[in-house]
Amino acid sequence: MDKNITQSPLERNGLASFDHRLAMAKRCSHEGVVAGAKAAVLAGIATAIPTFASVKMLPWARANLNHTAQALIISTVAGAAYFIVADKTVLASARRNSFKHGGGGGVASNIDA
């Protein structure tokens, strides 16, 4: 008699599935953090070299860019690079896992199941 009762998608996806999804989400976010940190370091170096060089060589930059302004320029570019690359990495990883595991829980996949 229990075989005739259909289970809801929430009952069908048990605790093991939840643990698997949680582990996958942690792995995706960790990949994003690592990729974002690498991008922030590279962007910081790529911004610091011309910023410091312009302060040494250009009279306008020497007069108008104090240490706080230089740090603000470098940290803004590094922060932006971190968030952009981390976001793109997490989204790409989630998209890759979504296609790999067959849709994974959207409204349409629950209706068809």
PDB file of N, CA and C in Angstrom:
ATOM      1  N   MET A   1       0.810  -1.192   0.000  1.00  0.00           N
ATOM      2  CA  MET A   1       0.000   0.000   0.000  1.00  0.00           C
ATOM      3  C   MET A   1       0.855   1.258   0.000  1.00  0.00           C
ATOM      4  N   ASP A   2       2.000   1.186   0.653  1.00  0.00           N
ATOM      5  CA  ASP A   2       2.891   2.339   0.667  1.00  0.00           C
ATOM      6  C   ASP A   2       3.489   2.616  -0.702  1.00  0.00           C
ATOM      7  N   LYS A   3       3.558   1.603  -1.551  1.00  0.00           N
ATOM      8  CA  LYS A   3       4.149   1.793  -2.864  1.00  0.00           C
ATOM      9  C   LYS A   3       3.260   2.625  -3.767  1.00  0.00           C
ATOM     10  N   ASN A   4       1.955   2.663  -3.505  1.00  0.00           N
ATOM     11  CA  ASN A   4       1.043   3.437  -4.334  1.00  0.00           C
ATOM     12  C   ASN A   4       1.053   4.924  -3.994  1.00  0.00           C
ATOM     13  N   ILE A   5       1.571   5.280  -2.833  1.00  0.00           N
ATOM     14  CA  ILE A   5       1.609   6.686  -2.421  1.00  0.00           C
ATOM     15  C   ILE A   5       2.875   7.315  -2.985  1.00  0.00           C
ATOM     16  N   THR A   6       2.682   8.394  -3.727  1.00  0.00           N
ATOM     17  CA  THR A   6       3.851   9.075  -4.282  1.00  0.00           C
ATOM     18  C   THR A   6       4.420  10.028  -3.252  1.00  0.00           C
ATOM     19  N   GLN A   7       5.712  10.114  -3.234  1.00  0.00           N
ATOM     20  CA  GLN A   7       6.374  11.006  -2.295  1.00  0.00           C
ATOM     21  C   GLN A   7       6.558  12.377  -2.927  1.00  0.00           C
ATOM     22  N   SER A   8       6.517  13.386  -2.071  1.00  0.00           N
ATOM     23  CA  SER A   8       6.791  14.735  -2.563  1.00  0.00           C
ATOM     24  C   SER A   8       8.282  14.861  -2.842  1.00  0.00           C
ATOM     25  N   PRO A   9       8.680  15.828  -3.646  1.00  0.00           N
ATOM     26  CA  PRO A   9      10.117  16.014  -3.920  1.00  0.00           C
ATOM     27  C   PRO A   9      10.913  16.278  -2.652  1.00  0.00           C
ATOM     28  N   LEU A  10      10.313  16.891  -1.659  1.00  0.00           N
ATOM     29  CA  LEU A  10      11.039  17.147  -0.418  1.00  0.00           C
ATOM     30  C   LEU A  10      11.293  15.861   0.344  1.00  0.00           C
ATOM     31  N   GLU A  11      10.331  14.917   0.309  1.00  0.00           N
ATOM     32  CA  GLU A  11      10.524  13.642   0.985  1.00  0.00           C
ATOM     33  C   GLU A  11      11.491  12.754   0.218  1.00  0.00           C
ATOM     34  N   ARG A  12      11.465  12.858  -1.114  1.00  0.00           N
ATOM     35  CA  ARG A  12      12.331  12.047  -1.942  1.00  0.00           C
ATOM     36  C   ARG A  12      13.792  12.450  -1.749  1.00  0.00           C
ATOM     37  N   ASN A  13      14.046  13.738  -1.609  1.00  0.00           N
ATOM     38  CA  ASN A  13      15.403  14.218  -1.381  1.00  0.00           C
ATOM     39  C   ASN A  13      15.657  14.205   0.118  1.00  0.00           C
ATOM     40  N   GLY A  14      16.317  13.188   0.590  1.00  0.00           N
ATOM     41  CA  GLY A  14      16.500  12.996   2.022  1.00  0.00           C
ATOM     42  C   GLY A  14      17.677  13.776   2.570  1.00  0.00           C
ATOM     43  N   LEU A  15      18.081  13.378   3.746  1.00  0.00           N
ATOM     44  CA  LEU A  15      19.167  14.047   4.443  1.00  0.00           C
ATOM     45  C   LEU A  15      20.488  13.851   3.714  1.00  0.00           C
ATOM     46  N   ALA A  16      20.673  12.696   3.088  1.00  0.00           N
ATOM     47  CA  ALA A  16      21.910  12.459   2.341  1.00  0.00           C
ATOM     48  C   ALA A  16      22.036  13.433   1.181  1.00  0.00           C
ATOM     49  N   SER A  17      20.932  13.691   0.511  1.00  0.00           N
ATOM     50  CA  SER A  17      20.943  14.652  -0.582  1.00  0.00           C
ATOM     51  C   SER A  17      21.235  16.054  -0.073  1.00  0.00           C
ATOM     52  N   PHE A  18      20.678  16.390   1.082  1.00  0.00           N
ATOM     53  CA  PHE A  18      20.938  17.704   1.669  1.00  0.00           C
ATOM     54  C   PHE A  18      22.408  17.862   2.029  1.00  0.00           C
ATOM     55  N   ASP A  19      23.000  16.822   2.619  1.00  0.00           N
ATOM     56  CA  ASP A  19      24.420  16.869   2.955  1.00  0.00           C
ATOM     57  C   ASP A  19      25.280  16.991   1.710  1.00  0.00           C
ATOM     58  N   HIS A  20      24.895  16.291   0.658  1.00  0.00           N
ATOM     59  CA  HIS A  20      25.635  16.368  -0.599  1.00  0.00           C
ATOM     60  C   HIS A  20      25.553  17.784  -1.178  1.00  0.00           C
ATOM     61  N   ARG A  21      24.369  18.366  -1.167  1.00  0.00           N
ATOM     62  CA  ARG A  21      24.212  19.724  -1.684  1.00  0.00           C
ATOM     63  C   ARG A  21      24.973  20.734  -0.844  1.00  0.00           C
ATOM     64  N   LEU A  22      24.967  20.542   0.470  1.00  0.00           N
ATOM     65  CA  LEU A  22      25.698  21.441   1.355  1.00  0.00           C
ATOM     66  C   LEU A  22      27.195  21.346   1.106  1.00  0.00           C
ATOM     67  N   ALA A  23      27.701  20.134   0.938  1.00  0.00           N
ATOM     68  CA  ALA A  23      29.126  19.955   0.648  1.00  0.00           C
ATOM     69  C   ALA A  23      29.494  20.575  -0.695  1.00  0.00           C
ATOM     70  N   MET A  24      28.614  20.429  -1.679  1.00  0.00           N
ATOM     71  CA  MET A  24      28.867  21.010  -2.987  1.00  0.00           C
ATOM     72  C   MET A  24      28.858  22.535  -2.921  1.00  0.00           C
ATOM     73  N   ALA A  25      27.949  23.098  -2.132  1.00  0.00           N
ATOM     74  CA  ALA A  25      27.891  24.551  -1.984  1.00  0.00           C
ATOM     75  C   ALA A  25      29.140  25.084  -1.290  1.00  0.00           C
ATOM     76  N   LYS A  26      29.616  24.360  -0.277  1.00  0.00           N
ATOM     77  CA  LYS A  26      30.845  24.776   0.402  1.00  0.00           C
ATOM     78  C   LYS A  26      32.033  24.717  -0.539  1.00  0.00           C
ATOM     79  N   ARG A  27      32.084  23.669  -1.368  1.00  0.00           N
ATOM     80  CA  ARG A  27      33.192  23.552  -2.307  1.00  0.00           C
ATOM     81  C   ARG A  27      33.133  24.672  -3.349  1.00  0.00           C
ATOM     82  N   CYS A  28      31.937  24.991  -3.825  1.00  0.00           N
ATOM     83  CA  CYS A  28      31.789  26.071  -4.803  1.00  0.00           C
ATOM     84  C   CYS A  28      32.218  27.408  -4.207  1.00  0.00           C
ATOM     85  N   SER A  29      31.806  27.669  -2.976  1.00  0.00           N
ATOM     86  CA  SER A  29      32.167  28.947  -2.359  1.00  0.00           C
ATOM     87  C   SER A  29      33.658  29.003  -2.068  1.00  0.00           C
ATOM     88  N   HIS A  30      34.259  27.871  -1.693  1.00  0.00           N
ATOM     89  CA  HIS A  30      35.704  27.861  -1.451  1.00  0.00           C
ATOM     90  C   HIS A  30      36.467  28.131  -2.738  1.00  0.00           C
ATOM     91  N   GLU A  31      36.018  27.539  -3.851  1.00  0.00           N
ATOM     92  CA  GLU A  31      36.650  27.816  -5.140  1.00  0.00           C
ATOM     93  C   GLU A  31      36.556  29.295  -5.480  1.00  0.00           C
ATOM     94  N   GLY A  32      35.416  29.906  -5.182  1.00  0.00           N
ATOM     95  CA  GLY A  32      35.250  31.329  -5.443  1.00  0.00           C
ATOM     96  C   GLY A  32      36.170  32.183  -4.592  1.00  0.00           C
ATOM     97  N   VAL A  33      36.326  31.819  -3.333  1.00  0.00           N
ATOM     98  CA  VAL A  33      37.211  32.579  -2.443  1.00  0.00           C
ATOM     99  C   VAL A  33      38.651  32.496  -2.918  1.00  0.00           C
ATOM    100  N   VAL A  34      39.096  31.304  -3.285  1.00  0.00           N
ATOM    101  CA  VAL A  34      40.478  31.131  -3.735  1.00  0.00           C
ATOM    102  C   VAL A  34      40.724  31.904  -5.032  1.00  0.00           C
ATOM    103  N   ALA A  35      39.810  31.783  -5.979  1.00  0.00           N
ATOM    104  CA  ALA A  35      39.973  32.492  -7.247  1.00  0.00           C
ATOM    105  C   ALA A  35      39.909  34.007  -7.035  1.00  0.00           C
ATOM    106  N   GLY A  36      39.023  34.459  -6.164  1.00  0.00           N
ATOM    107  CA  GLY A  36      38.932  35.884  -5.882  1.00  0.00           C
ATOM    108  C   GLY A  36      40.171  36.423  -5.209  1.00  0.00           C
ATOM    109  N   ALA A  37      40.750  35.648  -4.288  1.00  0.00           N
ATOM    110  CA  ALA A  37      41.974  36.093  -3.618  1.00  0.00           C
ATOM    111  C   ALA A  37      43.136  36.191  -4.600  1.00  0.00           C
ATOM    112  N   LYS A  38      43.238  35.227  -5.500  1.00  0.00           N
ATOM    113  CA  LYS A  38      44.297  35.295  -6.514  1.00  0.00           C
ATOM    114  C   LYS A  38      44.121  36.519  -7.402  1.00  0.00           C
ATOM    115  N   ALA A  39      42.884  36.775  -7.800  1.00  0.00           N
ATOM    116  CA  ALA A  39      42.623  37.939  -8.650  1.00  0.00           C
ATOM    117  C   ALA A  39      42.902  39.244  -7.912  1.00  0.00           C
ATOM    118  N   ALA A  40      42.583  39.299  -6.617  1.00  0.00           N
ATOM    119  CA  ALA A  40      42.832  40.510  -5.838  1.00  0.00           C
ATOM    120  C   ALA A  40      44.326  40.790  -5.714  1.00  0.00           C
ATOM    121  N   VAL A  41      45.116  39.746  -5.507  1.00  0.00           N
ATOM    122  CA  VAL A  41      46.567  39.933  -5.411  1.00  0.00           C
ATOM    123  C   VAL A  41      47.132  40.443  -6.733  1.00  0.00           C
ATOM    124  N   LEU A  42      46.728  39.808  -7.825  1.00  0.00           N
ATOM    125  CA  LEU A  42      47.221  40.242  -9.134  1.00  0.00           C
ATOM    126  C   LEU A  42      46.777  41.663  -9.471  1.00  0.00           C
ATOM    127  N   ALA A  43      45.528  41.979  -9.182  1.00  0.00           N
ATOM    128  CA  ALA A  43      45.031  43.321  -9.473  1.00  0.00           C
ATOM    129  C   ALA A  43      45.717  44.362  -8.590  1.00  0.00           C
ATOM    130  N   GLY A  44      45.982  44.005  -7.337  1.00  0.00           N
ATOM    131  CA  GLY A  44      46.683  44.934  -6.446  1.00  0.00           C
ATOM    132  C   GLY A  44      48.089  45.239  -6.938  1.00  0.00           C
ATOM    133  N   ILE A  45      48.799  44.203  -7.361  1.00  0.00           N
ATOM    134  CA  ILE A  45      50.151  44.410  -7.893  1.00  0.00           C
ATOM    135  C   ILE A  45      50.104  45.201  -9.187  1.00  0.00           C
ATOM    136  N   ALA A  46      49.155  44.834 -10.059  1.00  0.00           N
ATOM    137  CA  ALA A  46      49.046  45.530 -11.348  1.00  0.00           C
ATOM    138  C   ALA A  46      48.630  46.988 -11.177  1.00  0.00           C
ATOM    139  N   THR A  47      47.986  47.326 -10.092  1.00  0.00           N
ATOM    140  CA  THR A  47      47.594  48.707  -9.841  1.00  0.00           C
ATOM    141  C   THR A  47      48.668  49.463  -9.052  1.00  0.00           C
ATOM    142  N   ALA A  48      49.339  48.772  -8.157  1.00  0.00           N
ATOM    143  CA  ALA A  48      50.330  49.435  -7.307  1.00  0.00           C
ATOM    144  C   ALA A  48      51.519  49.940  -8.115  1.00  0.00           C
ATOM    145  N   ILE A  49      51.976  49.167  -9.073  1.00  0.00           N
ATOM    146  CA  ILE A  49      53.161  49.566  -9.838  1.00  0.00           C
ATOM    147  C   ILE A  49      52.937  50.881 -10.581  1.00  0.00           C
ATOM    148  N   PRO A  50      51.870  51.027 -11.390  1.00  0.00           N
ATOM    149  CA  PRO A  50      51.692  52.318 -12.060  1.00  0.00           C
ATOM    150  C   PRO A  50      51.326  53.464 -11.106  1.00  0.00           C
ATOM    151  N   THR A  51      50.643  53.142 -10.004  1.00  0.00           N
ATOM    152  CA  THR A  51      50.293  54.199  -9.049  1.00  0.00           C
ATOM    153  C   THR A  51      51.547  54.772  -8.409  1.00  0.00           C
ATOM    154  N   PHE A  52      52.412  53.906  -7.921  1.00  0.00           N
ATOM    155  CA  PHE A  52      53.649  54.382  -7.299  1.00  0.00           C
ATOM    156  C   PHE A  52      54.566  55.048  -8.316  1.00  0.00           C
ATOM    157  N   ALA A  53      54.619  54.507  -9.534  1.00  0.00           N
ATOM    158  CA  ALA A  53      55.462  55.107 -10.574  1.00  0.00           C
ATOM    159  C   ALA A  53      54.967  56.490 -10.950  1.00  0.00           C
ATOM    160  N   SER A  54      53.641  56.660 -11.036  1.00  0.00           N
ATOM    161  CA  SER A  54      53.120  57.984 -11.402  1.00  0.00           C
ATOM    162  C   SER A  54      53.366  59.000 -10.303  1.00  0.00           C
ATOM    163  N   VAL A  55      53.328  58.585  -9.045  1.00  0.00           N
ATOM    164  CA  VAL A  55      53.603  59.506  -7.944  1.00  0.00           C
ATOM    165  C   VAL A  55      55.067  59.935  -7.962  1.00  0.00           C
ATOM    166  N   LYS A  56      55.953  59.041  -8.377  1.00  0.00           N
ATOM    167  CA  LYS A  56      57.375  59.378  -8.440  1.00  0.00           C
ATOM    168  C   LYS A  56      57.699  60.279  -9.630  1.00  0.00           C
ATOM    169  N   MET A  57      56.992  60.089 -10.759  1.00  0.00           N
ATOM    170  CA  MET A  57      57.385  60.764 -11.997  1.00  0.00           C
ATOM    171  C   MET A  57      56.542  61.975 -12.377  1.00  0.00           C
ATOM    172  N   LEU A  58      55.269  61.968 -12.033  1.00  0.00           N
ATOM    173  CA  LEU A  58      54.383  63.047 -12.482  1.00  0.00           C
ATOM    174  C   LEU A  58      54.200  64.090 -11.374  1.00  0.00           C
ATOM    175  N   PRO A  59      54.425  65.339 -11.699  1.00  0.00           N
ATOM    176  CA  PRO A  59      54.266  66.380 -10.674  1.00  0.00           C
ATOM    177  C   PRO A  59      52.830  66.498 -10.148  1.00  0.00           C
ATOM    178  N   TRP A  60      51.840  66.337 -11.035  1.00  0.00           N
ATOM    179  CA  TRP A  60      50.453  66.432 -10.591  1.00  0.00           C
ATOM    180  C   TRP A  60      50.134  65.329  -9.580  1.00  0.00           C
ATOM    181  N   ALA A  61      50.546  64.106  -9.880  1.00  0.00           N
ATOM    182  CA  ALA A  61      50.281  62.988  -8.982  1.00  0.00           C
ATOM    183  C   ALA A  61      51.020  63.166  -7.661  1.00  0.00           C
ATOM    184  N   ARG A  62      52.247  63.672  -7.717  1.00  0.00           N
ATOM    185  CA  ARG A  62      53.010  63.899  -6.493  1.00  0.00           C
ATOM    186  C   ARG A  62      52.309  64.927  -5.606  1.00  0.00           C
ATOM    187  N   ALA A  63      51.707  65.933  -6.237  1.00  0.00           N
ATOM    188  CA  ALA A  63      51.053  66.993  -5.466  1.00  0.00           C
ATOM    189  C   ALA A  63      49.677  66.573  -4.950  1.00  0.00           C
ATOM    190  N   ASN A  64      48.976  65.712  -5.659  1.00  0.00           N
ATOM    191  CA  ASN A  64      47.576  65.441  -5.329  1.00  0.00           C
ATOM    192  C   ASN A  64      47.290  64.044  -4.764  1.00  0.00           C
ATOM    193  N   LEU A  65      48.179  63.109  -4.912  1.00  0.00           N
ATOM    194  CA  LEU A  65      47.920  61.747  -4.426  1.00  0.00           C
ATOM    195  C   LEU A  65      48.793  61.465  -3.205  1.00  0.00           C
ATOM    196  N   ASN A  66      48.227  61.697  -2.041  1.00  0.00           N
ATOM    197  CA  ASN A  66      48.961  61.360  -0.819  1.00  0.00           C
ATOM    198  C   ASN A  66      48.889  59.856  -0.572  1.00  0.00           C
ATOM    199  N   HIS A  67      49.446  59.410   0.539  1.00  0.00           N
ATOM    200  CA  HIS A  67      49.491  57.968   0.815  1.00  0.00           C
ATOM    201  C   HIS A  67      48.093  57.363   0.944  1.00  0.00           C
ATOM    202  N   THR A  68      47.176  58.110   1.512  1.00  0.00           N
ATOM    203  CA  THR A  68      45.807  57.603   1.659  1.00  0.00           C
ATOM    204  C   THR A  68      45.149  57.410   0.303  1.00  0.00           C
ATOM    205  N   ALA A  69      45.330  58.347  -0.593  1.00  0.00           N
ATOM    206  CA  ALA A  69      44.748  58.233  -1.935  1.00  0.00           C
ATOM    207  C   ALA A  69      45.348  57.053  -2.694  1.00  0.00           C
ATOM    208  N   GLN A  70      46.645  56.853  -2.560  1.00  0.00           N
ATOM    209  CA  GLN A  70      47.287  55.726  -3.237  1.00  0.00           C
ATOM    210  C   GLN A  70      46.746  54.394  -2.708  1.00  0.00           C
ATOM    211  N   ALA A  71      46.624  54.304  -1.387  1.00  0.00           N
ATOM    212  CA  ALA A  71      46.088  53.076  -0.794  1.00  0.00           C
ATOM    213  C   ALA A  71      44.640  52.851  -1.199  1.00  0.00           C
ATOM    214  N   LEU A  72      43.873  53.919  -1.294  1.00  0.00           N
ATOM    215  CA  LEU A  72      42.473  53.805  -1.699  1.00  0.00           C
ATOM    216  C   LEU A  72      42.357  53.310  -3.136  1.00  0.00           C
ATOM    217  N   ILE A  73      43.183  53.820  -4.022  1.00  0.00           N
ATOM    218  CA  ILE A  73      43.158  53.376  -5.423  1.00  0.00           C
ATOM    219  C   ILE A  73      43.478  51.883  -5.505  1.00  0.00           C
ATOM    220  N   ILE A  74      44.527  51.468  -4.835  1.00  0.00           N
ATOM    221  CA  ILE A  74      44.965  50.069  -4.916  1.00  0.00           C
ATOM    222  C   ILE A  74      43.948  49.132  -4.278  1.00  0.00           C
ATOM    223  N   SER A  75      43.457  49.495  -3.104  1.00  0.00           N
ATOM    224  CA  SER A  75      42.521  48.600  -2.417  1.00  0.00           C
ATOM    225  C   SER A  75      41.167  48.540  -3.112  1.00  0.00           C
ATOM    226  N   THR A  76      40.743  49.613  -3.745  1.00  0.00           N
ATOM    227  CA  THR A  76      39.478  49.592  -4.487  1.00  0.00           C
ATOM    228  C   THR A  76      39.550  48.639  -5.670  1.00  0.00           C
ATOM    229  N   VAL A  77      40.634  48.705  -6.399  1.00  0.00           N
ATOM    230  CA  VAL A  77      40.788  47.808  -7.550  1.00  0.00           C
ATOM    231  C   VAL A  77      40.909  46.356  -7.089  1.00  0.00           C
ATOM    232  N   ALA A  78      41.664  46.113  -6.026  1.00  0.00           N
ATOM    233  CA  ALA A  78      41.815  44.744  -5.523  1.00  0.00           C
ATOM    234  C   ALA A  78      40.483  44.201  -5.007  1.00  0.00           C
ATOM    235  N   GLY A  79      39.730  45.016  -4.287  1.00  0.00           N
ATOM    236  CA  GLY A  79      38.432  44.583  -3.775  1.00  0.00           C
ATOM    237  C   GLY A  79      37.441  44.293  -4.891  1.00  0.00           C
ATOM    238  N   ALA A  80      37.423  45.159  -5.889  1.00  0.00           N
ATOM    239  CA  ALA A  80      36.520  44.936  -7.023  1.00  0.00           C
ATOM    240  C   ALA A  80      36.880  43.651  -7.762  1.00  0.00           C
ATOM    241  N   ALA A  81      38.170  43.430  -7.961  1.00  0.00           N
ATOM    242  CA  ALA A  81      38.605  42.200  -8.642  1.00  0.00           C
ATOM    243  C   ALA A  81      38.209  40.968  -7.836  1.00  0.00           C
ATOM    244  N   TYR A  82      38.364  41.044  -6.520  1.00  0.00           N
ATOM    245  CA  TYR A  82      37.987  39.907  -5.679  1.00  0.00           C
ATOM    246  C   TYR A  82      36.517  39.561  -5.853  1.00  0.00           C
ATOM    247  N   PHE A  83      35.644  40.556  -5.692  1.00  0.00           N
ATOM    248  CA  PHE A  83      34.212  40.268  -5.738  1.00  0.00           C
ATOM    249  C   PHE A  83      33.746  39.849  -7.122  1.00  0.00           C
ATOM    250  N   ILE A  84      34.282  40.439  -8.155  1.00  0.00           N
ATOM    251  CA  ILE A  84      33.868  40.078  -9.513  1.00  0.00           C
ATOM    252  C   ILE A  84      34.285  38.640  -9.832  1.00  0.00           C
ATOM    253  N   VAL A  85      35.540  38.308  -9.565  1.00  0.00           N
ATOM    254  CA  VAL A  85      36.031  36.967  -9.902  1.00  0.00           C
ATOM    255  C   VAL A  85      35.385  35.908  -9.006  1.00  0.00           C
ATOM    256  N   ALA A  86      35.231  36.204  -7.719  1.00  0.00           N
ATOM    257  CA  ALA A  86      34.600  35.221  -6.827  1.00  0.00           C
ATOM    258  C   ALA A  86      33.162  34.959  -7.253  1.00  0.00           C
ATOM    259  N   ASP A  87      32.425  36.005  -7.596  1.00  0.00           N
ATOM    260  CA  ASP A  87      31.037  35.832  -8.027  1.00  0.00           C
ATOM    261  C   ASP A  87      30.955  35.023  -9.314  1.00  0.00           C
ATOM    262  N   LYS A  88      31.784  35.355 -10.283  1.00  0.00           N
ATOM    263  CA  LYS A  88      31.768  34.615 -11.548  1.00  0.00           C
ATOM    264  C   LYS A  88      32.169  33.149 -11.340  1.00  0.00           C
ATOM    265  N   THR A  89      33.109  32.897 -10.447  1.00  0.00           N
ATOM    266  CA  THR A  89      33.542  31.522 -10.197  1.00  0.00           C
ATOM    267  C   THR A  89      32.443  30.711  -9.520  1.00  0.00           C
ATOM    268  N   VAL A  90      31.788  31.297  -8.534  1.00  0.00           N
ATOM    269  CA  VAL A  90      30.710  30.581  -7.845  1.00  0.00           C
ATOM    270  C   VAL A  90      29.559  30.303  -8.808  1.00  0.00           C
ATOM    271  N   LEU A  91      29.196  31.280  -9.626  1.00  0.00           N
ATOM    272  CA  LEU A  91      28.107  31.067 -10.586  1.00  0.00           C
ATOM    273  C   LEU A  91      28.470  30.019 -11.632  1.00  0.00           C
ATOM    274  N   ALA A  92      29.702  30.047 -12.111  1.00  0.00           N
ATOM    275  CA  ALA A  92      30.122  29.053 -13.099  1.00  0.00           C
ATOM    276  C   ALA A  92      30.137  27.655 -12.488  1.00  0.00           C
ATOM    277  N   SER A  93      30.593  27.552 -11.260  1.00  0.00           N
ATOM    278  CA  SER A  93      30.621  26.251 -10.591  1.00  0.00           C
ATOM    279  C   SER A  93      29.205  25.735 -10.336  1.00  0.00           C
ATOM    280  N   ALA A  94      28.326  26.619  -9.926  1.00  0.00           N
ATOM    281  CA  ALA A  94      26.938  26.209  -9.703  1.00  0.00           C
ATOM    282  C   ALA A  94      26.267  25.797 -11.012  1.00  0.00           C
ATOM    283  N   ARG A  95      26.539  26.514 -12.063  1.00  0.00           N
ATOM    284  CA  ARG A  95      25.964  26.157 -13.367  1.00  0.00           C
ATOM    285  C   ARG A  95      26.504  24.806 -13.829  1.00  0.00           C
ATOM    286  N   ARG A  96      27.797  24.594 -13.656  1.00  0.00           N
ATOM    287  CA  ARG A  96      28.412  23.326 -14.053  1.00  0.00           C
ATOM    288  C   ARG A  96      27.809  22.162 -13.254  1.00  0.00           C
ATOM    289  N   ASN A  97      27.631  22.349 -11.951  1.00  0.00           N
ATOM    290  CA  ASN A  97      27.044  21.301 -11.126  1.00  0.00           C
ATOM    291  C   ASN A  97      25.570  21.090 -11.439  1.00  0.00           C
ATOM    292  N   SER A  98      24.881  22.145 -11.824  1.00  0.00           N
ATOM    293  CA  SER A  98      23.474  22.029 -12.168  1.00  0.00           C
ATOM    294  C   SER A  98      23.294  21.170 -13.412  1.00  0.00           C
ATOM    295  N   PHE A  99      24.118  21.393 -14.421  1.00  0.00           N
ATOM    296  CA  PHE A  99      24.013  20.594 -15.633  1.00  0.00           C
ATOM    297  C   PHE A  99      24.501  19.173 -15.401  1.00  0.00           C
ATOM    298  N   LYS A 100      25.490  19.006 -14.532  1.00  0.00           N
ATOM    299  CA  LYS A 100      26.051  17.692 -14.271  1.00  0.00           C
ATOM    300  C   LYS A 100      25.047  16.794 -13.566  1.00  0.00           C
ATOM    301  N   HIS A 101      24.267  17.380 -12.651  1.00  0.00           N
ATOM    302  CA  HIS A 101      23.347  16.584 -11.842  1.00  0.00           C
ATOM    303  C   HIS A 101      21.901  16.674 -12.305  1.00  0.00           C
ATOM    304  N   GLY A 102      21.664  17.186 -13.487  1.00  0.00           N
ATOM    305  CA  GLY A 102      20.346  17.114 -14.082  1.00  0.00           C
ATOM    306  C   GLY A 102      19.325  18.108 -13.558  1.00  0.00           C
ATOM    307  N   GLY A 103      19.678  19.356 -13.468  1.00  0.00           N
ATOM    308  CA  GLY A 103      18.683  20.361 -13.115  1.00  0.00           C
ATOM    309  C   GLY A 103      18.685  20.716 -11.655  1.00  0.00           C
ATOM    310  N   GLY A 104      18.551  19.790 -10.781  1.00  0.00           N
ATOM    311  CA  GLY A 104      18.760  19.965  -9.374  1.00  0.00           C
ATOM    312  C   GLY A 104      17.761  20.772  -8.598  1.00  0.00           C
ATOM    313  N   GLY A 105      16.472  20.653  -8.828  1.00  0.00           N
ATOM    314  CA  GLY A 105      15.535  21.198  -7.866  1.00  0.00           C
ATOM    315  C   GLY A 105      14.804  22.457  -8.267  1.00  0.00           C
ATOM    316  N   GLY A 106      14.830  22.828  -9.518  1.00  0.00           N
ATOM    317  CA  GLY A 106      14.027  23.968  -9.934  1.00  0.00           C
ATOM    318  C   GLY A 106      12.558  23.598  -9.968  1.00  0.00           C
ATOM    319  N   VAL A 107      11.694  24.555 -10.217  1.00  0.00           N
ATOM    320  CA  VAL A 107      10.254  24.305 -10.229  1.00  0.00           C
ATOM    321  C   VAL A 107       9.881  23.334 -11.344  1.00  0.00           C
ATOM    322  N   ALA A 108      10.481  23.517 -12.508  1.00  0.00           N
ATOM    323  CA  ALA A 108      10.141  22.638 -13.630  1.00  0.00           C
ATOM    324  C   ALA A 108      10.572  21.200 -13.381  1.00  0.00           C
ATOM    325  N   SER A 109      11.740  21.010 -12.759  1.00  0.00           N
ATOM    326  CA  SER A 109      12.191  19.639 -12.523  1.00  0.00           C
ATOM    327  C   SER A 109      11.349  18.951 -11.448  1.00  0.00           C
ATOM    328  N   ASN A 110      10.787  19.714 -10.498  1.00  0.00           N
ATOM    329  CA  ASN A 110       9.923  19.111  -9.501  1.00  0.00           C
ATOM    330  C   ASN A 110       8.574  18.715 -10.067  1.00  0.00           C
ATOM    331  N   ILE A 111       8.092  19.447 -11.049  1.00  0.00           N
ATOM    332  CA  ILE A 111       6.809  19.111 -11.670  1.00  0.00           C
ATOM    333  C   ILE A 111       6.945  17.842 -12.498  1.00  0.00           C
ATOM    334  N   ASP A 112       8.053  17.721 -13.232  1.00  0.00           N
ATOM    335  CA  ASP A 112       8.249  16.571 -14.083  1.00  0.00           C
ATOM    336  C   ASP A 112       8.538  15.300 -13.295  1.00  0.00           C
ATOM    337  N   ALA A 113       9.062  15.443 -12.100  1.00  0.00           N
ATOM    338  CA  ALA A 113       9.499  14.263 -11.340  1.00  0.00           C
ATOM    339  C   ALA A 113       8.349  13.469 -10.781  1.00  0.00           C
TER     340      ALA A 113
END
